[in-house]
Short mmCIF file of C-alpha atoms and ligand atoms in Angstrom, two decimals:
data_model
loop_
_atom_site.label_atom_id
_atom_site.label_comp_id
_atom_site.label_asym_id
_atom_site.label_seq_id
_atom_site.Cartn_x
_atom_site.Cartn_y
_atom_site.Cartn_z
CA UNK A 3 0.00 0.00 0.00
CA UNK A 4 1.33 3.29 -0.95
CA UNK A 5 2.09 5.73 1.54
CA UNK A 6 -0.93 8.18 1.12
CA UNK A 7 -2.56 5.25 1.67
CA UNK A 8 -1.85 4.45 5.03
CA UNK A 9 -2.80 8.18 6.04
CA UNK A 10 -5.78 8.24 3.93
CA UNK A 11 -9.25 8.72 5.75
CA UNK A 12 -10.27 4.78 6.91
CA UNK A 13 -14.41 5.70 6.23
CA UNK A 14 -16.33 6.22 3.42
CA UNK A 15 -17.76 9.57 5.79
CA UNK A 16 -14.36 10.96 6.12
CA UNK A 17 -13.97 11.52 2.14
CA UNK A 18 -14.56 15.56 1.34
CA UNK A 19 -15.26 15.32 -2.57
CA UNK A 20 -15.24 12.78 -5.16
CA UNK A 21 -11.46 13.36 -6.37
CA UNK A 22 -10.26 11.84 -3.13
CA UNK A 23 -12.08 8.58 -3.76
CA UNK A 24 -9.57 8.45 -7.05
CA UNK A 25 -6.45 8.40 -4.99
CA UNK A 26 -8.07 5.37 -2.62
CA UNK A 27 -9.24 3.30 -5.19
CA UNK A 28 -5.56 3.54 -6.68
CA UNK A 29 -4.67 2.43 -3.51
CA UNK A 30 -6.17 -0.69 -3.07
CA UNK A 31 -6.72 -1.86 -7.17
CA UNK A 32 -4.37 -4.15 -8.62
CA UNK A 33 -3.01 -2.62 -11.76
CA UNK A 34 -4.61 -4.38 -14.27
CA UNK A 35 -7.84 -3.37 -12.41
CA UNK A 36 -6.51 0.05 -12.09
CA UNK A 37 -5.50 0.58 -15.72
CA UNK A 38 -9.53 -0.84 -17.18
CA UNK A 39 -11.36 1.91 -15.20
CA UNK A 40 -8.56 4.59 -15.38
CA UNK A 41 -7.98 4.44 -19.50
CA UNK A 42 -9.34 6.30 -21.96
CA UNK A 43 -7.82 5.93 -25.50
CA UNK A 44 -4.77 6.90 -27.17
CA UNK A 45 -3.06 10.17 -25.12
CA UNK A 46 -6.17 10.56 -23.25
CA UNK A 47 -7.32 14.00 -24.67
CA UNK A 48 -11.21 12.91 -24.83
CA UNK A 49 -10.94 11.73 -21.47
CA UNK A 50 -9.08 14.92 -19.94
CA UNK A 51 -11.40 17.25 -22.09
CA UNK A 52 -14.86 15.99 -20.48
CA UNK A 53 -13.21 16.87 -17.46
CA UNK A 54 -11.20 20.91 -18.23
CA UNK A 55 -14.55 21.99 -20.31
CA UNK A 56 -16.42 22.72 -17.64
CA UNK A 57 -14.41 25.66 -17.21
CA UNK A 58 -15.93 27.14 -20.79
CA UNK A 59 -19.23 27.50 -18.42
CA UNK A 60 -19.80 30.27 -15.77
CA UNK A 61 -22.78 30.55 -13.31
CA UNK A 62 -25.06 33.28 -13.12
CA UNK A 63 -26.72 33.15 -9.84
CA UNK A 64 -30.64 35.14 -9.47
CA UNK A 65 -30.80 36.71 -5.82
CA UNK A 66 -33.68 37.03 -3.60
CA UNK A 67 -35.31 33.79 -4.38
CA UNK A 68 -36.94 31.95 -1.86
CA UNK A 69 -33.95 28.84 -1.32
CA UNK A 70 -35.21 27.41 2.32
CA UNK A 71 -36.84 24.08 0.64
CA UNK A 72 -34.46 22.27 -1.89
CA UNK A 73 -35.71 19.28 -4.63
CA UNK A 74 -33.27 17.58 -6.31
CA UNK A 75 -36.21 14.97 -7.41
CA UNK A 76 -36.79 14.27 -11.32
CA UNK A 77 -39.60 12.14 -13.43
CA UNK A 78 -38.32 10.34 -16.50
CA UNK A 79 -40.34 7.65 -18.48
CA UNK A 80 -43.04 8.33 -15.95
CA UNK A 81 -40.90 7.47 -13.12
CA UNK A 82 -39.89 9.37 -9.82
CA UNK A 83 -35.92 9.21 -8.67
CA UNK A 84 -35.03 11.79 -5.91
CA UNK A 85 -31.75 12.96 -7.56
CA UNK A 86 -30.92 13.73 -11.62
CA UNK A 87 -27.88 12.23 -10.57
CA UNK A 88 -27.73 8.32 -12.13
CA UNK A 89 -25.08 5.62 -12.47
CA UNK A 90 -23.62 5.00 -15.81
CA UNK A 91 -23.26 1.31 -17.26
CA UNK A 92 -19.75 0.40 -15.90
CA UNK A 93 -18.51 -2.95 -16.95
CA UNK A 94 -16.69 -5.84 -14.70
CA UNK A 95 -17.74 -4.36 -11.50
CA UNK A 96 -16.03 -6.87 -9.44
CA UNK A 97 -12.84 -6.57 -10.69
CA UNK A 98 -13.41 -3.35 -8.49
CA UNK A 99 -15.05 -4.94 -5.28
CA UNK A 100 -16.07 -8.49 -4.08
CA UNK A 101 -19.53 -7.37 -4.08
CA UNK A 102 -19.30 -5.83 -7.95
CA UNK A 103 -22.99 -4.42 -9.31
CA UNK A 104 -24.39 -5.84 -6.11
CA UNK A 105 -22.84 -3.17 -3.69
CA UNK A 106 -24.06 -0.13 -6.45
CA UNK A 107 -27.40 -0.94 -6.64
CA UNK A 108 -27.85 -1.63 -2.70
CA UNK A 109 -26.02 2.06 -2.72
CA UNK A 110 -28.39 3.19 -5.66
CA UNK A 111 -31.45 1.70 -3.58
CA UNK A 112 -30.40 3.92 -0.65
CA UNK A 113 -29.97 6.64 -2.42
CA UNK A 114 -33.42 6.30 -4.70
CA UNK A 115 -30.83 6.59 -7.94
CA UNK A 116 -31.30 5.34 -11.32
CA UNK A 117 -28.87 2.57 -11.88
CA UNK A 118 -28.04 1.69 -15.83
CA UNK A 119 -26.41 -1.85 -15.76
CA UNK A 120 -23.99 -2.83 -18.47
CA UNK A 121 -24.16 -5.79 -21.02
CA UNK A 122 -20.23 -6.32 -19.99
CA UNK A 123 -21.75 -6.78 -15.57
CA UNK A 124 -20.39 -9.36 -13.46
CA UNK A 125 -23.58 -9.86 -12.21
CA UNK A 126 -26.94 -10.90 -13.74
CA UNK A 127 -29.90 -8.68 -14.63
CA UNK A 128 -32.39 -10.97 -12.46
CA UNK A 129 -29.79 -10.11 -9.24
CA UNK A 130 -29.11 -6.80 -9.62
CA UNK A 131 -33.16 -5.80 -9.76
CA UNK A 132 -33.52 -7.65 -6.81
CA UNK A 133 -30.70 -5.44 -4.83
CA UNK A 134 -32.09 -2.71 -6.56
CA UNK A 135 -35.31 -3.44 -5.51
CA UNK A 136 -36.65 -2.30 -8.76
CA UNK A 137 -35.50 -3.25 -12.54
CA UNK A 138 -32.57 -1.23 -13.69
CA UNK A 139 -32.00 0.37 -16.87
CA UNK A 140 -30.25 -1.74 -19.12
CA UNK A 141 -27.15 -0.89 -21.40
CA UNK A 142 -27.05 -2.94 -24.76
CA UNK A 143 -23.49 -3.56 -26.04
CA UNK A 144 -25.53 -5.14 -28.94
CA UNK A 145 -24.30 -8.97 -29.84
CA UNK A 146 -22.54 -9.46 -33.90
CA UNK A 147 -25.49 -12.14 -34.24
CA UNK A 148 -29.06 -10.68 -34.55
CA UNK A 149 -30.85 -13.74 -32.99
CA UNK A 150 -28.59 -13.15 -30.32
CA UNK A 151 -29.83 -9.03 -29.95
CA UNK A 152 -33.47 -10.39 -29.64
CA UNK A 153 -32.82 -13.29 -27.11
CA UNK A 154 -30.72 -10.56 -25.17
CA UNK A 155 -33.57 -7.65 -25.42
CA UNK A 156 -36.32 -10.32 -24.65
CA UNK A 157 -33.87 -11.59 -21.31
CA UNK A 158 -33.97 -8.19 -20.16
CA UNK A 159 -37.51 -6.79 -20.60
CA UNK A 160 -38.84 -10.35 -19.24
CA UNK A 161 -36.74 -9.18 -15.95
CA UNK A 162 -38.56 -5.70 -16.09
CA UNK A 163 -36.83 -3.31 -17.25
CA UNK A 164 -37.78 0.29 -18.46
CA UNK A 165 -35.30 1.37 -20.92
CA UNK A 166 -32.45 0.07 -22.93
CA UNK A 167 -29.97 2.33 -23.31
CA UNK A 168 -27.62 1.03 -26.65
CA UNK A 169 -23.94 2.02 -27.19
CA UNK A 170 -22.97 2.87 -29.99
CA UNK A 171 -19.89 4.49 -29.47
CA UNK A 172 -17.66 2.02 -29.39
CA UNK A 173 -18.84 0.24 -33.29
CA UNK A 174 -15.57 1.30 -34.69
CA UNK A 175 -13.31 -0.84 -32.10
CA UNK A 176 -11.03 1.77 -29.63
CA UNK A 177 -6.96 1.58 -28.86
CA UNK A 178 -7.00 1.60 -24.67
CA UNK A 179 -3.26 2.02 -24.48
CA UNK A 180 -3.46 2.69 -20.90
CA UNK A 181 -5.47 -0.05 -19.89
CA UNK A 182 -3.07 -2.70 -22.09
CA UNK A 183 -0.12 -0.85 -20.19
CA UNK A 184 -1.10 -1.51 -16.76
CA UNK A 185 -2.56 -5.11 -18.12
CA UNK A 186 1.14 -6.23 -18.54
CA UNK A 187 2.79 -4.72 -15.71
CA UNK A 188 -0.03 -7.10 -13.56
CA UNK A 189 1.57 -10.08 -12.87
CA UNK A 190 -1.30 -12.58 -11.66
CA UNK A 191 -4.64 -13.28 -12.68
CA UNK A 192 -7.91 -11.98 -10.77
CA UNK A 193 -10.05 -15.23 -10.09
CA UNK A 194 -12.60 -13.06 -8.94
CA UNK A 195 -13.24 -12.63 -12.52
CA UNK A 196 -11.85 -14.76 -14.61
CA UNK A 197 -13.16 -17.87 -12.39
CA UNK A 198 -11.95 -20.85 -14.76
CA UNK A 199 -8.66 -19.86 -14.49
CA UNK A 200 -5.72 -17.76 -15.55
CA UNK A 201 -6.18 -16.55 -19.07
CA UNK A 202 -9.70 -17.14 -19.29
CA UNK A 203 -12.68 -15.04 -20.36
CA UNK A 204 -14.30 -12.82 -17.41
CA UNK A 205 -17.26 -14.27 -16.24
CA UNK A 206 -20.62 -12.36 -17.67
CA UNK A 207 -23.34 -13.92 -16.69
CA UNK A 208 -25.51 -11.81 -19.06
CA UNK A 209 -23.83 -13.35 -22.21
CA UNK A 210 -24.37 -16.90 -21.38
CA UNK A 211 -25.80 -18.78 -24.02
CA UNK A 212 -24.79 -16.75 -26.63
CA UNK A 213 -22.06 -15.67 -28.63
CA UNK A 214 -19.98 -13.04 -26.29
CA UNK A 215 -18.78 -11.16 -28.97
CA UNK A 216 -20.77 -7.86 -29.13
CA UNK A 217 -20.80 -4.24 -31.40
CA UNK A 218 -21.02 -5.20 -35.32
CA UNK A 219 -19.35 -3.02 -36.88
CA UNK A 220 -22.06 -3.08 -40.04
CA UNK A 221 -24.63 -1.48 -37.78
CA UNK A 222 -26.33 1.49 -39.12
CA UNK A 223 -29.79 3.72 -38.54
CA UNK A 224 -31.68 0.80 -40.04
CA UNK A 225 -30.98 -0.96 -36.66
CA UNK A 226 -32.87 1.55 -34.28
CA UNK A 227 -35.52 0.75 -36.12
CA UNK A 228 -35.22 -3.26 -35.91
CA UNK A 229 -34.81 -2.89 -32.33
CA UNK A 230 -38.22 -0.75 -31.74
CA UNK A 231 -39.38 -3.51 -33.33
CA UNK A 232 -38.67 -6.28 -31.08
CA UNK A 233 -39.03 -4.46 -27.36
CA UNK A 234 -41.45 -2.64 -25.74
CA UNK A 235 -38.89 -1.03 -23.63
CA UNK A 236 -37.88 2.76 -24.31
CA UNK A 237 -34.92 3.07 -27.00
CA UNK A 238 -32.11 5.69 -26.17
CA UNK A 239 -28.89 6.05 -27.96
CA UNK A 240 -25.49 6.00 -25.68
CA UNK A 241 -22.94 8.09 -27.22
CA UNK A 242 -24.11 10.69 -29.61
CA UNK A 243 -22.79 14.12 -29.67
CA UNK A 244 -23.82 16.36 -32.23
CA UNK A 245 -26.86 17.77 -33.99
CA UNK A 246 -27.17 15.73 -37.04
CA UNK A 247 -27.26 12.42 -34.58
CA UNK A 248 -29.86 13.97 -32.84
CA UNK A 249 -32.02 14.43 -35.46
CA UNK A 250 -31.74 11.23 -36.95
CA UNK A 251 -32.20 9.52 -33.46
CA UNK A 252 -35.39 11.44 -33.19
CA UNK A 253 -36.62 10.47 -36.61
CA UNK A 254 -35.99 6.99 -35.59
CA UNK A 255 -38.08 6.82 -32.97
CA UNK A 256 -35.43 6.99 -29.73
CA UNK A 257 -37.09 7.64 -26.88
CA UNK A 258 -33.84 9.17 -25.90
CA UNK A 259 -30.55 10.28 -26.03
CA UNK A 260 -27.53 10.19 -23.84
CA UNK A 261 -24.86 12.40 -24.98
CA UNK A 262 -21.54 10.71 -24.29
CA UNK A 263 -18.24 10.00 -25.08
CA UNK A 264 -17.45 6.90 -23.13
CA UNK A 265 -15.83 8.57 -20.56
CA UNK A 266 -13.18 9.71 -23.30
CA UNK A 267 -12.94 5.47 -23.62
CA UNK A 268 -13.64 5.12 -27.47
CA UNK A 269 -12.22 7.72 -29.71
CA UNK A 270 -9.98 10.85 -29.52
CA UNK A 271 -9.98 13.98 -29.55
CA UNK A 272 -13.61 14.52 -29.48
CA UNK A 273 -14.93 17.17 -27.90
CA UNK A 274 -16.06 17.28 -24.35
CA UNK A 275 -19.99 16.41 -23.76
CA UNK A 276 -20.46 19.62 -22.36
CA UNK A 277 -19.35 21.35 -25.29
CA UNK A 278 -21.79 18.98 -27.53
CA UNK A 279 -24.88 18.83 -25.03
CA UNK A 280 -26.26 22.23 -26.26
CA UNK A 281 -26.28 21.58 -29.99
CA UNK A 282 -28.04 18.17 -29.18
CA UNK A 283 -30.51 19.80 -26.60
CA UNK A 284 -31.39 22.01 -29.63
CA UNK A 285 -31.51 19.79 -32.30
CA UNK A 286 -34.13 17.42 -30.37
CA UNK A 287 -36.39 20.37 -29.20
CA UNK A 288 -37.87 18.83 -26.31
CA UNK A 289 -39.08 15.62 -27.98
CA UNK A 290 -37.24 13.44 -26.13
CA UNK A 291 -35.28 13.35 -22.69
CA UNK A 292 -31.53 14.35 -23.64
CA UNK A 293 -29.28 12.98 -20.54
CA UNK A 294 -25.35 13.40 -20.89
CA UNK A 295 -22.15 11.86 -18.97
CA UNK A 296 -18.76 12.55 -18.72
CA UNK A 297 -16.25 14.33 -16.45
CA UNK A 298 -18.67 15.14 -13.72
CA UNK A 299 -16.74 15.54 -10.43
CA UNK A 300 -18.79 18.30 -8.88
CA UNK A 301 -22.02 19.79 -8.06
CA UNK A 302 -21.19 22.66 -9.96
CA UNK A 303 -20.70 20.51 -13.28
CA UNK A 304 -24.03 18.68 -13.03
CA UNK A 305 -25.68 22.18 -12.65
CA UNK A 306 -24.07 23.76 -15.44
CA UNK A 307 -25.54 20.37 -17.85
CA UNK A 308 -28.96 20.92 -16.26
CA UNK A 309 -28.75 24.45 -17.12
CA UNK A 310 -27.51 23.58 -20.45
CA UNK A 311 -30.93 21.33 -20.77
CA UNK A 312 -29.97 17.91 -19.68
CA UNK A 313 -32.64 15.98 -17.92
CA UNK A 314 -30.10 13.70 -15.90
CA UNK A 315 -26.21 13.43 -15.78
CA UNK A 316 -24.28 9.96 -15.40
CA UNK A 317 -21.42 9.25 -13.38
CA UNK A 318 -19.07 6.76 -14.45
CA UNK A 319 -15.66 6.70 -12.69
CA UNK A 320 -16.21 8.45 -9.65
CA UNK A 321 -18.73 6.00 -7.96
CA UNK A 322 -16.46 3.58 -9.33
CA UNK A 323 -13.74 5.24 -6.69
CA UNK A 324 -16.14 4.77 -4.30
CA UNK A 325 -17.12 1.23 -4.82
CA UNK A 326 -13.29 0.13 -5.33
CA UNK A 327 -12.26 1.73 -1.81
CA UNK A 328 -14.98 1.18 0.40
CA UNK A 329 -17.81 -1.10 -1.56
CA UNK A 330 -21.76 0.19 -1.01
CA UNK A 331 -20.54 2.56 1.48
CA UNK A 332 -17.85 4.37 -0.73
CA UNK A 333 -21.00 4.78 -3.82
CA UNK A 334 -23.04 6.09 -1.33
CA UNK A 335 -20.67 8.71 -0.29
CA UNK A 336 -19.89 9.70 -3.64
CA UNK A 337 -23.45 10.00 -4.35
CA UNK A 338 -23.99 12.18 -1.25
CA UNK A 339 -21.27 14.38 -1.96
CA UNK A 340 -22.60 15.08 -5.17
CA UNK A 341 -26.02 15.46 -4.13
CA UNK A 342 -24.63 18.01 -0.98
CA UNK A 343 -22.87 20.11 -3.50
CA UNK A 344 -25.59 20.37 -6.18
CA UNK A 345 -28.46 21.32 -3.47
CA UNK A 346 -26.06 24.53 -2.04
CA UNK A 347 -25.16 25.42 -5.94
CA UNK A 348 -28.75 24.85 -6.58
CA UNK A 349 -29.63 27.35 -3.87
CA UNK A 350 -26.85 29.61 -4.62
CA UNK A 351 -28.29 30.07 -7.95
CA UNK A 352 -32.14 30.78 -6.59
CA UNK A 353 -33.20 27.64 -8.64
CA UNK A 354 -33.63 25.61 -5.07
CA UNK A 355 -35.61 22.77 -7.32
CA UNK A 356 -34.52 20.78 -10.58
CA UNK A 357 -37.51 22.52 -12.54
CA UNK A 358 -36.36 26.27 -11.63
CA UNK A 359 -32.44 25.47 -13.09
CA UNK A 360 -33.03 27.22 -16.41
CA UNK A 361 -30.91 28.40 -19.52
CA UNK A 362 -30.64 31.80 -17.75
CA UNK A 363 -28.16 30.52 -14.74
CA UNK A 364 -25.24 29.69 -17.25
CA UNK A 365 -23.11 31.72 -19.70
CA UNK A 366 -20.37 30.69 -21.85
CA UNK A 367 -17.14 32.04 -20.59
CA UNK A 368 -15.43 34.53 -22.05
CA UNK A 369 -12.67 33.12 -24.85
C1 FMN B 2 -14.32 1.05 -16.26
C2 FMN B 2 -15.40 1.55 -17.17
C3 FMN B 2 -16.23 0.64 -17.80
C4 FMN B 2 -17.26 1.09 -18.62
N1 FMN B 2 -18.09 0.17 -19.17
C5 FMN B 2 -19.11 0.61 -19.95
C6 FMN B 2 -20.03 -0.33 -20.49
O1 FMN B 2 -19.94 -1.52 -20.23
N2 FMN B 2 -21.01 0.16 -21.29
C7 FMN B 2 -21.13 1.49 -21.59
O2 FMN B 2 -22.04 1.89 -22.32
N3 FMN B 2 -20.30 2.39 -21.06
C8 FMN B 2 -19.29 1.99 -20.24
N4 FMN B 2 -18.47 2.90 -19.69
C9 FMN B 2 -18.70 4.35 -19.95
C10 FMN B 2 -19.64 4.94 -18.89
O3 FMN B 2 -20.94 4.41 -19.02
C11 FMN B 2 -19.72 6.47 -19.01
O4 FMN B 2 -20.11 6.81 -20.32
C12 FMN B 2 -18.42 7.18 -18.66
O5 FMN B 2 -17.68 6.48 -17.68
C13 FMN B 2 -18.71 8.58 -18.12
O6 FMN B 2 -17.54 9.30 -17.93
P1 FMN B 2 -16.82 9.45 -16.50
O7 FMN B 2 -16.16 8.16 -16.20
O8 FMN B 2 -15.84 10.56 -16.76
O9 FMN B 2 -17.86 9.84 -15.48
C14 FMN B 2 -17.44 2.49 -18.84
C15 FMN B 2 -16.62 3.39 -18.19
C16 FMN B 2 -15.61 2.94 -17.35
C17 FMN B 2 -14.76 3.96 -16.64
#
């Protein structure tokens, strides 16, 4: 254990903001662990942009506002969750903590968060909506075989769940040099993982029966509309970031959109969500729910993207921190950082409630 380590706070409660959590979860990861969650792609630029654009955003706060009763409570899809805040589909969660997908949705459960589980989980669908104590969202990494989408899609509506949420960011393939660094300085072999053994495929119990193999590269618009045909479930798009997208999502009957870049994990030098949330927010028009991720490490961020007309921001590696260092407790702390910091900006700005953020409370900073 490194030396920061050993003075670093020993409770979840200690922690002050999310950035800590980074430093513990470096702490106690092995490196092969360390370098899957930490990478983005190539020299990292995506990655490090989400992150620095906030910046281009300054606050403009409206005095005299009533700010004694705070909301932070949203309805999407005709459901209530008391925060915008909601986990992003984070594969292999127990190569980051014995208790994997398990330990976020208990801490998503507490927290009355919307969880989105990923097609790459460690855990099943059926499990995870029973610690969640409600189905999750689902993320589709969709399979190369079509017979293999529908049995997936029919697997996870028969468990219950609202909304599929399909990647498609990551169709072109991706070059995680940092991951693949760490990967061989890593010695050993996780068997939480890869449970048959050194060298063998991690364990998803969401794949079994079919083929694991998953994003065909062939995919086009065409296949929106094949998979409206075979769910019920509401259809957003993961990782769109521009206007032109936005439209054609719309005209293809998503029921949403979430504007991402992977967490600066599929290609570079894109630019950060921030910067692409208000073209998309425009293009769509208020036809569908627009929800973005990427880079969010304070209060202040998530209020500048609900400003910027985002009906709910994802976190990806910071509950990840959490859940590395300290399991359901460490999410849960992350989470109520987040949630402490938004309510005081939130009040700051006289927009105590998630409906009164408007357009108004953000300008773009000067060049
Ligand atoms: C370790 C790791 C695994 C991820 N796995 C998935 C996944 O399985 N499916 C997916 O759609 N996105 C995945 N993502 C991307 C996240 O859903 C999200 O878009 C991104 O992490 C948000 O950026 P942030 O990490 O800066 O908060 C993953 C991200 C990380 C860090």
């Amino acid at each position: 254990m490194r030396a920061w380590a050993q003075q670093a706070p020993k409770n979840a409660k200690d922690f002050l903001d999310v950035m800590e959590f980074q430093e513990a979860a470096r702490a106690v990861l092995r490196p092969a662990h360390w370098g899957y969650m930490a990478s983005g792609v190539d020299d990292d630029l995506t990655l490090n942009a989400n992150m620095s654009a906030f910046k281009h955003y300054q606050l403009k706060p409206r005095r005299l506002v009533d700010v004694s009763k705070s909301d932070l409570g949203i309805e999407i899809f005709g459901a209530k969750w008391d925060s915008p805040i909601f986990v992003c589909p984070v594969g292999s969660q127990m190569a980051f903590h014995a208790d994997g997908e398990l330990a976020t949705a208990r801490a998503a459960r507490a927290k009355k968060t919307m969880q989105v589980l990923s097609t790459a989980s460690t855990t099943s669908v059926e499990n995870v909506a029973k610690a969640l104590g409600t189905p999750p969202w689902y993320q589709l990494y969709m399979p190369l075989k079509w017979e293999h989408t529908e049995k997936l899609v029919k697997r996870v509506e028969d468990a219950g769940c609202p909304a599929l949420a399909w990647t498609v960011d990551l169709l072109a393939g991706r070059n995680t040099e940092t991951a693949t660094r760490f990967r061989l300085q890593d010695a050993g072999e996780c068997m939480t993982c890869h449970v048959n053994g050194p060298g063998t495929p991690i364990h998803r119990p969401m794949l079994e029966g079919i083929d694991s193999r998953y994003n065909p590269p062939e995919a086009t618009w065409s296949y929106v509309d094949r998979l409206k045909k075979i769910t019920k479930m509401k259809i957003l798009l993961k990782g769109l970031d521009n206007s032109e997208d936005a439209k054609l999502a719309v005209n293809h009957g998503a029921d949403g959109i979430i504007v991402s870049n992977h967490g600066g994990r599929a290609a570079e030098t894109l630019r950060a969500t921030i910067d692409c949330l208000p073209e998309v927010v425009e293009a769509v028009n208020g036809r569908i729910p627009v929800l973005v991720d990427g880079g969010f490490r304070r209060g202040t961020d998530i209020f500048k993207a609900l400003a910027l007309g985002a009906k709910a921001v994802g976190l990806g590696r910071p509950y990840i921190w959490g859940l590395s260092a300290f399991g359901q407790d460490g999410v849960e702390r992350v989470l109520d950082i987040l949630h402490t910091e938004l309510t005081l900006t939130m009040r700051q700005m006289g927009a105590p409630t998630v409906r009164e953020i408007t357009r108004a409370h953000v300008v773009r900073a000067p060049a």
